[in-house]
Amino acid sequence: MFQISSQISFADYNLFDLLLNHKVLCSASLDSFPALKSYVDKIAARPKIKALLECENFKKLPINGNGAVSIMSSVEEISNSVAEDLEEDGVEEENTVEEAEMEYEEPVKGGYIFYRDRKEWADLEPVPQDDGPNPVVKIAYSEKFTDVFDMFRALLQNDEKSERAFALTTEAIDLNAANYTVWHYRRVLLQALDKDLREEMKYITAIIEDQPKNYQVWHHRRMVVEWLNDPSEELQFVAEILSQDAKNYHAWQHRQWVMQEYKLWDGELEYVEELLEEDVRNNSAWNQRHFVINHTSGYSDSSILDREVQYTLKQIKKAPHNESAWNYLNGILQDGGLSSFPGLLEQVTELQDTCSSPYLTAFLVDLYEDALETNSSSYDQQEMFNKALELCKFLAEEKDTIRREYWNYVSRSLQNTYGSGDPVSASSDPPPPPSSSQLPDMEPSDP
Amino acid sequence: MEEASPPLRCFSESHSSELFSDDGVQTVTSREQRKVERSIQEVYSVYQQIHTSSQPTLLREQHYHYLKKGLRHLSDAYECLDASRPWLCYWILHSLELLEEPVPAAVASDVCQFLARCQSPTGGFSGGPCQHAHLAPTYAAVNALCILGTEEAYKVINREKLLDFLYSVKQPDGSFVMHVGGEVDVRSAYCAASVASLTNIITPTLFDGTHNWILSCQNWEGGLGGVPGLEAHGGYTFCGTAALVILGKEHMLDLKTLLRWVTSRQMRFEGGFQGRCNKLVDGCYSFWQAGLLPLLHRALFKEGDSTLSVSSWMFERKALQEYILLCCQNPGGGLLDKPGKSRDFYHTCYCLSGLSIAQHFGNKDLHNELILGRDENRLLNVFIFLPSRHQLIQFTTSAQRRSPKRLNISTGCLFQFRQNLHQVQWTSH
């Protein structure tokens, strides 16, 4: 019955508020709209909403100066304010607010008691935040937020190491999981109170599921795993997170740490292949492939290298415009040299008819360049040079124009290094003047 | 009456050939990419209908008001950044700096006093009053103070304690943890290098092993990951590369593969940059990724490369400006990741930073401007006043515009600015 899914969401509070206001302004306004009327009645009947609607403070709040009451203006539990000019504000980065999936506790003035009013906390004087007389970047904290953190500051100041302090860190984390000071304090308490770390694992598992792009939660998990010296759940846990977002950077970081720390390499190549089966363009999976092989067999064994080259070419054939595969091919052959790998030029050239892409062309440039660099006798140097330049021009002018500046630079570099001195086809700049002033910020170097 | 504007790259006939080719094999990656491309196409088509002859415009007024307000008040939506308030100061001040909007003296003073409250008694700065010191807000606070550049601002920083803090987070392997008891990644090296360099507290041992640790973050892709072994990522690549430049060790990177990696991160259709291969475009990478090109240009030059362009960084400057101006501006002020996303101060800062980089090539002797749209779109060129390579790296501070002042360690006052990092000296410890 809710707007977006089977669970109530912000959209419902918003619409409910609007419809309540309609009823206030004209009590019969919803009579001809039975579905809307029933929607409003059902939400109003939810226990905590009912309590809110009946509470005095709520009844006194105005809406738009009409003397009626707005549910939205009284709600403090909702973490994204509904005020007009604030609706557009998103918040960034480590902890990006997920726009669609807000979980809302029912707005309650009825059931929740501020810490400052709880008798078990009466001995502790809350410490308000000292932003100074003329604050900047002042956040309009909710009353709950202020209350919890005022109490947290008090605990911190007294260096209190108690169960109630531990419980408060849970509240504080719930309000701002990016507060690394709170996490640090929680860890101090976990040790000081000799808390059950298995329980903590369950806790951190839930938090990470909820906020998988936060640095602190992953770091905390790592600490607990270290203390327990038990990585047994980790690979499965990370796999679960990756099943929701196969490229979560923190998840991969944690996975690599676990594998290296506890030497858990078995089965990882298979796992990577599963991921690549699902999405051959998953660059994180390609990176993991490299990571595993690097730390196990290495690439110097020619049978391994062969296997990898063949595997990669196979993936390339499936999706020739998948840059990850081409980058991997290049990456694993760098050390040995692209032009030294037997038959590679032929295999790649063969792909040109059916699997052409700017990446194939770029790969050929790399291969030709490698042939020139190693002065390989297997190749006609002049031919390599000419072809490389031809392809650079093709990329710069037609197939990869976004990288025009780069390909023209590569072309000039090749000419400069391997050219016979005859000027070849135009690259965007004339030869630079032989002066030191061409560079940003070059000051004469001091003795 | 407006003159006909030069044609935008994104409106050319052949632009649709740049759309992603999924080779008939759809995966999550290709679906997400196509979704973004469709939304960008939508933006282009709306733009073409509305702005038939006008030029892309940077919404200066709107951005200014968004920033001005945010510097004072933020909604409760910002509760999740309560441990990053110096960042909010920095993002907003740097954005104002790029827009060449002055900060009134009273406001500047209030910022100084606030940041002073964020300074930890044990050194470094934290996310807010009474929180623990952390390298990220330390970076933000020091750079914000350098943007303000007043004597009051410089005086806020307790340099000796800052050095103590840096030592307290230094690891035996050369890396730094972000805070005591915290995580390691390459951001920390950059934060440490930046603040140590700006405040002139680099000692002979502070960065022992750091450059080697950073170098080990460069991977098979050519870019750098957050820690050794991880996928190459724009944010971490910028941090690692910039840190190495400050330490004078950038030549130890494989510059060629790094150059190939970063130039490949510019999206052929959108014009903006992605953070990692096969991921989506995001306005903030206009700085983290495009910002690498000036660093690499200079590094290659120092190696004796005579084939570098004398007129442009090695990325498509017009395309990036188109992406930022057409796709990343909120009409009510503020910039963003991509169409459909909300504005925020982080994206405002880095989209504007990227715009500036795309507009300006070179230095005061050799300056090439490419302003897309009206002339009023021009942002501050952070290079123009900055004679030292240190500033080149920072992209952030205008501190060195002011004349160098005498150093006074005992009261922790003023810095002595060095024009050339070869002459960096340490004066305490």
XYZ file of C-alpha atoms in Angstrom, chain A residues 73-381:
309
model
C 7.888 20.234 10.574
C 7.877 18.250 13.776
C 9.740 15.223 12.656
C 13.251 15.086 13.956
C 14.025 11.501 13.372
C 14.120 11.871 9.649
C 17.686 12.501 8.728
C 17.150 14.435 5.547
C 15.333 17.605 6.206
C 12.276 18.303 4.147
C 12.559 22.063 4.095
C 12.329 23.297 0.519
C 15.681 24.767 -0.002
C 17.340 21.775 1.544
C 15.709 19.092 -0.519
C 18.264 19.293 -3.214
C 21.269 19.001 -0.996
C 23.064 15.756 -1.255
C 25.962 14.791 0.862
C 29.150 13.435 -0.371
C 31.742 10.886 -0.483
C 32.853 8.456 2.041
C 29.297 8.199 3.194
C 27.084 9.166 0.353
C 23.506 9.312 1.414
C 21.710 6.655 -0.581
C 18.859 8.574 -2.097
C 16.282 5.896 -2.487
C 16.784 3.793 0.546
C 16.331 5.781 3.665
C 15.269 3.812 6.610
C 13.079 5.787 8.857
C 12.214 5.137 12.370
C 8.718 6.320 13.002
C 8.855 9.920 14.087
C 8.397 9.834 17.775
C 8.174 12.337 20.429
C 6.130 9.826 22.310
C 8.544 6.962 22.987
C 12.112 8.266 22.774
C 13.842 9.786 25.771
C 16.853 11.991 25.351
C 19.945 10.889 27.195
C 19.998 14.130 29.123
C 16.617 13.143 30.572
C 17.434 9.552 31.402
C 17.941 8.896 35.069
C 20.748 6.410 34.481
C 22.662 9.246 32.905
C 21.789 11.917 35.391
C 25.257 11.913 36.919
C 26.864 12.922 33.653
C 26.713 16.527 32.543
C 26.419 16.737 28.732
C 29.200 18.691 27.036
C 27.873 20.928 24.284
C 29.975 21.348 21.173
C 32.106 24.447 21.286
C 31.816 25.982 17.862
C 32.661 29.414 19.157
C 30.636 32.629 19.020
C 30.539 32.950 15.229
C 30.394 29.421 13.900
C 31.178 28.452 10.345
C 29.944 25.398 8.451
C 27.450 25.019 11.243
C 25.307 21.947 10.857
C 21.654 22.103 11.915
C 21.880 18.968 14.017
C 18.671 17.294 15.054
C 17.907 17.334 18.745
C 18.678 13.646 18.975
C 22.048 14.106 17.326
C 22.968 16.936 19.666
C 21.824 14.994 22.694
C 23.815 11.879 21.848
C 26.997 13.706 20.954
C 26.811 16.058 23.931
C 26.760 12.938 26.068
C 29.520 11.336 24.030
C 31.759 14.322 24.574
C 31.108 14.024 28.306
C 32.129 10.376 28.306
C 35.234 11.145 26.315
C 36.222 13.934 28.610
C 35.887 11.680 31.658
C 37.466 8.773 29.842
C 34.599 6.661 31.112
C 34.894 2.999 30.326
C 31.502 1.494 31.000
C 28.686 -0.486 29.459
C 26.578 2.603 29.081
C 29.443 4.280 27.231
C 29.615 1.305 24.914
C 25.870 1.499 24.286
C 26.171 5.170 23.535
C 28.827 4.532 20.889
C 26.268 2.378 19.119
C 23.845 5.298 19.076
C 26.519 7.711 17.948
C 27.589 5.411 15.133
C 24.017 5.071 14.039
C 23.832 8.848 13.715
C 27.190 9.264 11.983
C 29.087 6.145 11.065
C 31.943 8.279 9.747
C 32.871 9.603 13.154
C 36.232 7.906 13.542
C 36.638 9.273 17.091
C 33.586 7.311 18.168
C 34.857 4.132 16.487
C 38.197 4.506 18.178
C 36.511 4.895 21.528
C 34.346 1.878 20.857
C 37.470 -0.179 20.238
C 38.998 1.040 23.486
C 35.813 -0.062 25.262
C 35.704 -3.423 23.511
C 39.056 -4.175 25.049
C 38.590 -2.491 28.406
C 35.264 -4.233 29.016
C 36.417 -7.480 27.447
C 33.364 -7.532 25.227
C 32.283 -10.529 23.209
C 34.019 -10.074 19.882
C 31.787 -12.593 18.143
C 28.869 -10.336 18.937
C 30.863 -7.425 17.625
C 31.387 -9.302 14.378
C 27.646 -9.664 14.007
C 27.228 -5.984 14.687
C 29.838 -4.842 12.220
C 28.473 -7.245 9.610
C 25.103 -5.541 9.820
C 26.573 -2.056 9.711
C 28.672 -2.816 6.652
C 25.684 -4.310 4.836
C 23.913 -1.045 5.503
C 26.791 1.308 4.671
C 29.287 -0.574 2.548
C 31.074 2.538 1.257
C 32.275 3.834 4.592
C 35.975 3.609 5.535
C 35.532 3.290 9.296
C 33.287 0.250 9.255
C 35.700 -1.812 7.203
C 38.631 -0.757 9.317
C 36.727 -1.721 12.434
C 35.956 -5.141 11.012
C 39.611 -5.629 10.221
C 40.560 -4.822 13.811
C 38.038 -7.303 15.201
C 39.196 -10.016 12.818
C 42.762 -9.361 13.933
C 41.864 -9.545 17.605
C 39.974 -12.778 17.076
C 42.661 -13.960 14.724
C 39.820 -15.543 12.813
C 39.419 -14.848 9.093
C 37.084 -17.792 8.531
C 34.012 -15.726 7.677
C 35.750 -13.042 5.706
C 35.882 -14.308 2.160
C 32.262 -15.298 2.241
C 31.267 -11.995 3.775
C 33.137 -9.972 1.192
C 31.651 -12.116 -1.555
C 28.218 -11.265 -0.193
C 28.975 -7.544 -0.317
C 30.442 -7.894 -3.787
C 27.298 -9.670 -4.921
C 25.528 -6.354 -4.286
C 28.248 -4.160 -5.747
C 30.927 -6.096 -7.562
C 33.310 -3.167 -7.591
C 33.153 -1.931 -3.992
C 36.681 -0.698 -3.418
C 36.630 -1.174 0.364
C 35.395 -4.719 -0.061
C 38.219 -5.590 -2.423
C 40.715 -3.948 -0.110
C 39.484 -6.012 2.800
C 39.527 -9.158 0.710
C 43.116 -8.601 -0.372
C 44.176 -7.866 3.177
C 42.588 -11.081 4.484
C 44.147 -13.163 1.739
C 47.614 -11.779 2.263
C 47.504 -11.767 6.033
C 46.150 -15.292 6.403
C 47.479 -16.778 3.188
C 44.076 -17.693 1.841
C 44.815 -18.004 -1.849
C 42.962 -21.220 -2.610
C 39.946 -20.937 -4.790
C 40.397 -17.272 -5.546
C 41.196 -17.666 -9.209
C 37.990 -19.644 -9.551
C 36.107 -16.896 -7.759
C 37.563 -14.295 -10.106
C 36.503 -16.347 -13.103
C 32.979 -16.558 -11.759
C 32.873 -12.783 -11.474
C 34.253 -12.354 -14.962
C 31.669 -14.801 -16.221
C 28.995 -12.531 -14.737
C 30.569 -9.330 -15.970
C 33.632 -9.563 -18.176
C 33.967 -5.802 -17.847
C 34.481 -5.899 -14.090
C 37.855 -4.205 -13.852
C 38.126 -4.994 -10.138
C 37.901 -8.682 -10.994
C 40.640 -8.353 -13.593
C 42.747 -6.617 -10.987
C 42.080 -9.429 -8.556
C 43.126 -11.908 -11.187
C 46.442 -10.160 -11.437
C 46.715 -9.989 -7.656
C 46.158 -13.698 -7.152
C 48.521 -14.852 -9.859
C 51.166 -12.387 -8.772
C 51.082 -13.754 -5.257
C 50.921 -17.407 -6.184
C 52.480 -18.704 -9.368
C 53.661 -15.391 -10.761
C 53.813 -14.630 -14.477
C 57.352 -15.637 -15.228
C 56.411 -19.238 -15.889
C 55.724 -19.357 -19.623
C 52.910 -21.881 -19.296
C 51.130 -19.516 -16.922
C 51.697 -16.553 -19.191
C 50.421 -18.540 -22.173
C 47.343 -19.566 -20.286
C 46.643 -15.984 -19.298
C 47.184 -14.616 -22.784
C 44.858 -17.209 -24.258
C 42.259 -16.621 -21.585
C 42.373 -12.876 -22.195
C 42.195 -13.178 -25.981
C 39.167 -15.393 -25.527
C 37.456 -12.699 -23.427
C 38.473 -10.082 -25.987
C 36.815 -12.035 -28.758
C 33.599 -12.128 -26.750
C 33.589 -8.377 -26.199
C 36.226 -6.538 -28.268
C 35.274 -3.147 -26.847
C 35.971 -4.234 -23.286
C 38.914 -2.069 -22.281
C 39.714 -4.100 -19.140
C 40.675 -7.169 -21.119
C 42.973 -5.231 -23.418
C 44.594 -3.488 -20.442
C 45.150 -6.829 -18.775
C 46.750 -8.258 -21.902
C 49.064 -5.281 -22.040
C 49.744 -5.371 -18.314
C 50.864 -8.987 -18.165
C 53.088 -8.697 -21.221
C 54.827 -5.466 -20.259
C 57.761 -7.092 -18.513
C 58.512 -9.592 -21.190
C 57.717 -7.142 -23.935
C 54.685 -7.245 -26.192
C 56.683 -7.900 -29.311
C 58.537 -10.808 -27.751
C 55.503 -12.948 -27.174
C 55.434 -15.470 -29.989
C 52.607 -15.165 -32.455
C 50.884 -12.341 -30.674
C 51.113 -9.851 -33.498
C 49.541 -12.379 -35.816
C 46.783 -13.261 -33.378
C 45.896 -9.627 -32.777
C 46.114 -8.623 -36.431
C 43.752 -11.467 -37.215
C 41.231 -9.955 -34.831
C 41.148 -6.707 -36.742
C 38.443 -7.813 -39.162
C 35.936 -9.067 -36.661
C 36.970 -7.480 -33.389
C 38.312 -4.092 -34.246
C 38.194 -1.405 -31.593
C 40.309 1.591 -30.604
C 41.810 -0.688 -27.959
C 43.023 -3.143 -30.557
C 44.581 -0.337 -32.507
C 46.225 1.069 -29.377
C 47.525 -2.388 -28.542
C 49.163 -2.607 -31.936
C 50.805 0.765 -31.380
C 52.159 -0.589 -28.090
C 53.386 -3.722 -29.786
C 55.114 -1.823 -32.583
C 56.650 0.530 -30.068
C 57.975 -2.400 -28.092
C 59.480 -3.884 -31.249
C 61.233 -0.595 -31.893
C 62.411 -0.278 -28.313
C 63.885 -3.737 -28.180
C 65.221 -3.320 -31.700
C 63.846 -6.748 -32.328
C 65.299 -8.535 -35.305
C 62.036 -10.411 -35.790
C 60.503 -7.263 -37.147
C 61.301 -4.845 -39.911
C 62.126 -1.733 -37.920
